[in-house]
Coordinates of C-alpha atoms and ligand atoms in Angstrom, one line a residue:
X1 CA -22.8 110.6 -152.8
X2 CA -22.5 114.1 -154.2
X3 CA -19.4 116.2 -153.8
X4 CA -19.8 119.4 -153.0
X5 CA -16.6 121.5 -154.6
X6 CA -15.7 124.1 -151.6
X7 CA -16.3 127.9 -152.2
X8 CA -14.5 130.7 -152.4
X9 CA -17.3 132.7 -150.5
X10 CA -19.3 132.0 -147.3
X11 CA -22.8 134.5 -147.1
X12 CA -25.2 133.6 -144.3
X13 CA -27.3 136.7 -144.0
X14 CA -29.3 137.2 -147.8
X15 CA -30.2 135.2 -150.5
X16 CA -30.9 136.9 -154.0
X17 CA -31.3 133.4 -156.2
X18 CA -34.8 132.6 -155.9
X19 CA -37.9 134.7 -157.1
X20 CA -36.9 137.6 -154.9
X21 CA -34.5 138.9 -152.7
X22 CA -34.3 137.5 -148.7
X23 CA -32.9 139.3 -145.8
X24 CA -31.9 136.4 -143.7
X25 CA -34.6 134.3 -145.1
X26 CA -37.3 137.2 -145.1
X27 CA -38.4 137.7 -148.2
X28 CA -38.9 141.7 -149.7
X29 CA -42.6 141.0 -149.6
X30 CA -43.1 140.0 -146.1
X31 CA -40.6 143.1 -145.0
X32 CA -43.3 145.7 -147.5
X33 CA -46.3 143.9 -145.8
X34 CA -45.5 144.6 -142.4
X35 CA -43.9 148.3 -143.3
X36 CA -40.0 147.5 -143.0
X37 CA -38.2 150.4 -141.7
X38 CA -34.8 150.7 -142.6
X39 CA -34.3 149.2 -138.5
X40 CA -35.8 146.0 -139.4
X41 CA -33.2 145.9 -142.4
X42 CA -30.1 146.8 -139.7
X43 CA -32.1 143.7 -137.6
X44 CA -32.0 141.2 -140.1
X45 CA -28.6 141.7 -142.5
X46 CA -26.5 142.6 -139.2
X47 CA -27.6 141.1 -136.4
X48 CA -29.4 138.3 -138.1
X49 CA -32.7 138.2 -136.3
X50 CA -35.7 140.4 -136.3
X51 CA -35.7 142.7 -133.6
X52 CA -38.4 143.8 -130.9
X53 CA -40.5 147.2 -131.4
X54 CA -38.3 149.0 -128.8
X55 CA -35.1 147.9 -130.6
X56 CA -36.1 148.6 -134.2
X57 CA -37.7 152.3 -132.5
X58 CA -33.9 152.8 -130.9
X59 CA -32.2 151.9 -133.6
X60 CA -34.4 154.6 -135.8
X61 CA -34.2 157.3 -133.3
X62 CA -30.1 156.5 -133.4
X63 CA -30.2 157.0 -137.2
X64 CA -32.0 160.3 -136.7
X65 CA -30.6 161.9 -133.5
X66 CA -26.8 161.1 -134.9
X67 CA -27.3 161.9 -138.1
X68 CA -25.9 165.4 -138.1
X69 CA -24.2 167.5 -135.3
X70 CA -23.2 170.6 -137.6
X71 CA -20.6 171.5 -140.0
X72 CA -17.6 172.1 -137.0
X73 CA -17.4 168.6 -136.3
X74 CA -14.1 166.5 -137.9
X75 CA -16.4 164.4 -140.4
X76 CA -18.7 167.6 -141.5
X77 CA -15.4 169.9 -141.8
X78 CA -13.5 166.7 -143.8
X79 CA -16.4 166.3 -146.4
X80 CA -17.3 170.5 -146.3
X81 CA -13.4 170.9 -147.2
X82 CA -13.5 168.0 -149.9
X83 CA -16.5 169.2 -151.9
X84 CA -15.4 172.3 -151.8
X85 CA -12.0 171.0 -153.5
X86 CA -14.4 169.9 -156.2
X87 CA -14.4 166.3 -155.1
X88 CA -17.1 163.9 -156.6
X89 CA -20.4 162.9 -153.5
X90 CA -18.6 159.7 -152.6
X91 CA -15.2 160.7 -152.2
X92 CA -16.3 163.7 -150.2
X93 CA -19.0 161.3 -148.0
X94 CA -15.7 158.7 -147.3
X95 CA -13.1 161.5 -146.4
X96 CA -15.7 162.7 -143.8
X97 CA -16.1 159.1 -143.0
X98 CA -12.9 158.1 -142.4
X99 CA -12.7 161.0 -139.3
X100 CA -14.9 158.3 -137.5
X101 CA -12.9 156.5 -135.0
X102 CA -11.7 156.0 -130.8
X103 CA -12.2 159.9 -130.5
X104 CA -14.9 160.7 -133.0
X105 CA -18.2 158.9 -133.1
X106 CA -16.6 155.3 -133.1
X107 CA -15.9 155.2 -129.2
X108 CA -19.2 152.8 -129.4
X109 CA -17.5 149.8 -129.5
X110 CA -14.7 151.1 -127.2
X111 CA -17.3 151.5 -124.9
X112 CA -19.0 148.5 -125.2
X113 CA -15.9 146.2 -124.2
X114 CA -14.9 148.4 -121.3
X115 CA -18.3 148.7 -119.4
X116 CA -18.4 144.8 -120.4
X117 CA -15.0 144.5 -118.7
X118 CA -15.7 146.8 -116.1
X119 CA -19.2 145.0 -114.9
X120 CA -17.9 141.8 -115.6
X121 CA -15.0 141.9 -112.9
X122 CA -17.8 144.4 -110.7
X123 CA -15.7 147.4 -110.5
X124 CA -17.1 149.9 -109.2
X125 CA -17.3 153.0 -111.1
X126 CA -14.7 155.2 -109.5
X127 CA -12.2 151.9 -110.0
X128 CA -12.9 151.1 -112.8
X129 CA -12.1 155.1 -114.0
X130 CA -8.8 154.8 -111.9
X131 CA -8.2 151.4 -113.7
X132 CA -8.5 152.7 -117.1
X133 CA -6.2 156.2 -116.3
X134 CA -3.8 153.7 -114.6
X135 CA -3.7 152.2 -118.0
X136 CA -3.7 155.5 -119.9
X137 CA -6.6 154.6 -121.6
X138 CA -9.7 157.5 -121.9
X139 CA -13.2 155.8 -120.9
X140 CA -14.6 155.6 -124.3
X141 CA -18.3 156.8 -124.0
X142 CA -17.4 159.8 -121.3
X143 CA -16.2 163.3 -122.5
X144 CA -16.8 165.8 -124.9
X145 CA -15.9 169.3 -126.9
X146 CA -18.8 171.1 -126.2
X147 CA -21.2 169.5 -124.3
X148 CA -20.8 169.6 -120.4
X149 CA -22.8 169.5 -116.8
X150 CA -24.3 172.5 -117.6
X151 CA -24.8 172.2 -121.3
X152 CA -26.4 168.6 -122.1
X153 CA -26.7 166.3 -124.8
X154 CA -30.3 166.2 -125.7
X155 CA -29.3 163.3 -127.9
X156 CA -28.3 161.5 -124.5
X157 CA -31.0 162.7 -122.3
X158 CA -33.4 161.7 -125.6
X159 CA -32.1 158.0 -125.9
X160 CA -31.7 158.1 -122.2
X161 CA -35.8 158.7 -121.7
X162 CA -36.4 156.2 -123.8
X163 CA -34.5 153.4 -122.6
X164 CA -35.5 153.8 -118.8
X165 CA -39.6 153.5 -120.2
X166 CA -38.9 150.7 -123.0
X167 CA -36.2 148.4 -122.6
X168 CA -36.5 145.7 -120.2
X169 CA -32.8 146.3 -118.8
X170 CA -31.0 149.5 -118.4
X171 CA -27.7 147.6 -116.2
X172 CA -25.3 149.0 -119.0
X173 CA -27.1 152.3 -119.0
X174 CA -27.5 152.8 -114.8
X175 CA -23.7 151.6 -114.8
X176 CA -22.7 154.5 -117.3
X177 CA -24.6 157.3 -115.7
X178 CA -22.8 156.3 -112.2
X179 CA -19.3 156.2 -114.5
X180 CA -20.5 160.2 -115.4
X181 CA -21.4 161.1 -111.9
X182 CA -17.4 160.0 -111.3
X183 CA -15.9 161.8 -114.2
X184 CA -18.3 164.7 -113.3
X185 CA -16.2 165.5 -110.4
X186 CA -13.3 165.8 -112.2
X187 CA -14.2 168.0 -115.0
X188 CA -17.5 169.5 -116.1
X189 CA -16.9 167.8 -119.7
X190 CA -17.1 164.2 -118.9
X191 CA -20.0 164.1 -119.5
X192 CA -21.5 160.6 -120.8
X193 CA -21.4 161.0 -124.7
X194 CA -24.0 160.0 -127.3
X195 CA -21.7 156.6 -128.2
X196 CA -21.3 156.0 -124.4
X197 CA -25.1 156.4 -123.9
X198 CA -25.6 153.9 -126.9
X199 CA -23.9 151.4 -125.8
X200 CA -26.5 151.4 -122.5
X201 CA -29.3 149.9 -124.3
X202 CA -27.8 146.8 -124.5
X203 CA -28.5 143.7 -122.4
X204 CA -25.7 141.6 -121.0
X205 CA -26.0 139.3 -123.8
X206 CA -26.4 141.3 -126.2
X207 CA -22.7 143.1 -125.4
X208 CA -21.2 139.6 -125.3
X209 CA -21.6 139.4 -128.7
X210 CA -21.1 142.8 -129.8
X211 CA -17.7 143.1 -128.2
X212 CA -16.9 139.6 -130.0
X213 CA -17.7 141.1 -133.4
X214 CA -17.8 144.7 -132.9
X215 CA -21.4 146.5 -134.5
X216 CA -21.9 149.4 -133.1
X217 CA -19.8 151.8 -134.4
X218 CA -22.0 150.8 -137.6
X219 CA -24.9 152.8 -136.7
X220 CA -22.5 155.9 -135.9
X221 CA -21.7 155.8 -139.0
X222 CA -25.0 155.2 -141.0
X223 CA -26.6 157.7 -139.6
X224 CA -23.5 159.7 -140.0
X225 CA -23.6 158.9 -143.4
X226 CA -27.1 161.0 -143.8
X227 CA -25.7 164.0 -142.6
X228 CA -22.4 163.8 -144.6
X229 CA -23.9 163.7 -147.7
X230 CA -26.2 166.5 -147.0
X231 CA -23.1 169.1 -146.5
X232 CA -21.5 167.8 -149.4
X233 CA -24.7 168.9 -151.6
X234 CA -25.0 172.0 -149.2
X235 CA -21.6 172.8 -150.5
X236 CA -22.3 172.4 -154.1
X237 CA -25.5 173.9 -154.0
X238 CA -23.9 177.2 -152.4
X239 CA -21.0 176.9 -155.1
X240 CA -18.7 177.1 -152.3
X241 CA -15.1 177.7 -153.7
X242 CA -11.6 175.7 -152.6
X243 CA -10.7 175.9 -148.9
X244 CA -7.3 177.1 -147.6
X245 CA -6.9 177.6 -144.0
X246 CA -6.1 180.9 -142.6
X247 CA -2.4 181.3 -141.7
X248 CA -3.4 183.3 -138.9
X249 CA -4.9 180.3 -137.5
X250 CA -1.5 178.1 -137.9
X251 CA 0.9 178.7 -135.0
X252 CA 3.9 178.5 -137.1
X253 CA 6.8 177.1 -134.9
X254 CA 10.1 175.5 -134.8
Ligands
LIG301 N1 -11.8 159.5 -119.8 C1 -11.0 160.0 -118.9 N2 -10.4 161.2 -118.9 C2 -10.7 161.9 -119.9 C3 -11.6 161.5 -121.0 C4 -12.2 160.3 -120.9 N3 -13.0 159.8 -121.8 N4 -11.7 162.5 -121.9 C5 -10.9 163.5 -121.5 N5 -10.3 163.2 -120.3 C6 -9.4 164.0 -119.5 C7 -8.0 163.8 -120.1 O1 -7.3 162.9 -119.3 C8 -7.5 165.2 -120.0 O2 -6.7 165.3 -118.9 P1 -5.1 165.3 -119.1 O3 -4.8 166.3 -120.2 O4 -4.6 165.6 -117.8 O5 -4.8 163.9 -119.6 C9 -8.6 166.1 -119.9 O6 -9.8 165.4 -119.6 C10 -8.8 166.9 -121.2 O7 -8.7 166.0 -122.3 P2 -8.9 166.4 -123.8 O8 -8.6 165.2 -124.6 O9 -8.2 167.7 -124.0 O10 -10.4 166.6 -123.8 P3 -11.2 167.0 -125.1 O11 -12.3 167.9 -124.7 O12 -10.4 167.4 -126.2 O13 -11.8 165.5 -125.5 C11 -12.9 163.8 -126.3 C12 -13.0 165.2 -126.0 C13 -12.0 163.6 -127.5 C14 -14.3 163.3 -126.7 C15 -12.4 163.0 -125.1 O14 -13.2 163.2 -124.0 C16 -12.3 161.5 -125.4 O15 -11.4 161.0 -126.0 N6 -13.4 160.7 -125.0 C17 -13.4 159.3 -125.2 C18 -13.7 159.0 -126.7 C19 -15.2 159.2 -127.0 O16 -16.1 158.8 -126.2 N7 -15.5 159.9 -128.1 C20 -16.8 160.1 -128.6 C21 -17.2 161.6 -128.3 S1 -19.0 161.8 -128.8 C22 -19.0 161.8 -130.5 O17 -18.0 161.9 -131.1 C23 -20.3 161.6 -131.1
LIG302 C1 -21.0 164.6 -132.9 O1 -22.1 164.0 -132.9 O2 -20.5 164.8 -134.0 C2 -20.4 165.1 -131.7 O3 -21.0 164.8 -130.5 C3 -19.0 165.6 -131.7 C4 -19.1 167.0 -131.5 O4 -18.0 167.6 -131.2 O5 -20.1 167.7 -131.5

């Protein structure tokens, strides 16, 4: 029989040999004939299967709502500061990138393997708050700079809306909001963030596998990737000169 020499590469998810391109087995044709939105790609090349309507629709509004959150935020100030250092688009996009992790914007995962944990060994939300300061860890998902009680994330409440009239479980979700009402009564900004509130559209099986591989913080950072870029241009476009800090905001000390 033949012998097949072993590769050096292993690629399950596209195909770009035959006449066109396929996205796990979807060719480019059959995406433009049913008007592929850039959802349906996420669907196929990460997750390997086409999603349902409400999916691909949350997955879209995630791209838009998280796009941007203004220039104050560590990725926007990173890539404002690099441009205006005269850095080149991509190395100004990947400086503001690289602010995305546990505390900013890539708590998604985080989140996702705790509430797994957490509803897994059916904790109930106060414990499994306790748990997690007994173990010095902050919830991912819960807190925030600026958004509190009385001053909501309309992202949240946005995603939130949707969820509760499209998805066919909210368990994550209801499990969260219960996690906030605990945190609430400790301080008024533990609140349940935009990555928490992600990670509650997702059915039990679907955060098995996520927490295995880890996917989420992905979509922070895609949409993230939209706004970075535009305040790198913005930068350019204003002919914004090199950045030095005030000293009077540095508390020199010994
Ligand atoms: N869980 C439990 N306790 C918390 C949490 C949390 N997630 N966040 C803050 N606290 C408590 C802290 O224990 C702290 O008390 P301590 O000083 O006695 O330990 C108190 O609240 C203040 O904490 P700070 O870190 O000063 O709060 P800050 O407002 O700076 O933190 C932050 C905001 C970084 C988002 C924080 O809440 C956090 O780490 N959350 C978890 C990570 C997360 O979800 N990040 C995503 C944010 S949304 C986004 O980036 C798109
Ligand atoms: C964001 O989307 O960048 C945030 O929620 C973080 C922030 O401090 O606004």
């Amino acid at each position: 029989g033949r012998v097949r020499v072993p590769t050096h590469v292993v690629s399950s998810i596209c195909d770009d040999r035959g006449e066109e391109p396929t996205y796990n087995g979807v060719s480019m044709s059959e995406l433009m004939q049913g008007d592929a939105t850039v959802a349906d790609a996420i669907g196929l090349l990460w997750f390997k299967r086409r999603l349902p309507g409400y999916a691909t629709k949350f997955i879209e509004m995630c791209v838009v709502l998280c796009a941007d959150h203004g220039p104050c935020v560590s990725g926007a100030h990173n890539t404002i500061v690099t441009a205006r250092a005269g850095k080149d688009l991509i190395s100004s996009l990947v400086s503001g990138l690289l602010t995305i992790g546990p505390r900013f914007g890539g708590a998604i995962d985080g989140a996702a393997q705790y509430f797994k944990e957490a509803v897994d060994e059916g904790w109930e939300p106060d414990e499994f708050v306790e748990k997690m300061k007994k173990r010095g860890i902050r919830v991912p998902g819960i807190g925030h700079r600026i958004k509190s009680k009385d001053n909501r994330d309309k992202r949240v409440e946005l995603l939130q809306r949707y969820a509760r009239t499209h998805f066919p479980s909210t368990r994550y979700l209801d499990y969260a909001v219960e996690v906030e009402g605990y945190t609430l009564q400790k301080a008024a900004n533990l609140v349940l963030n935009v990555d928490g509130c992600i990670v509650g559209m997702f059915t039990k099986v679907e955060i098995d596998s996520i927490v295995k591989i880890g996917y989420l913080n992905g979509l922070f950072v895609l949409a993230r990737t939209i706004g970075l870029i535009g305040h790198c241009l913005d930068q350019k476009r204003l002919g914004q000169p090199l950045y030095r800090h005030p000293w009077d905001d540095v508390l020199y000390t010994k």
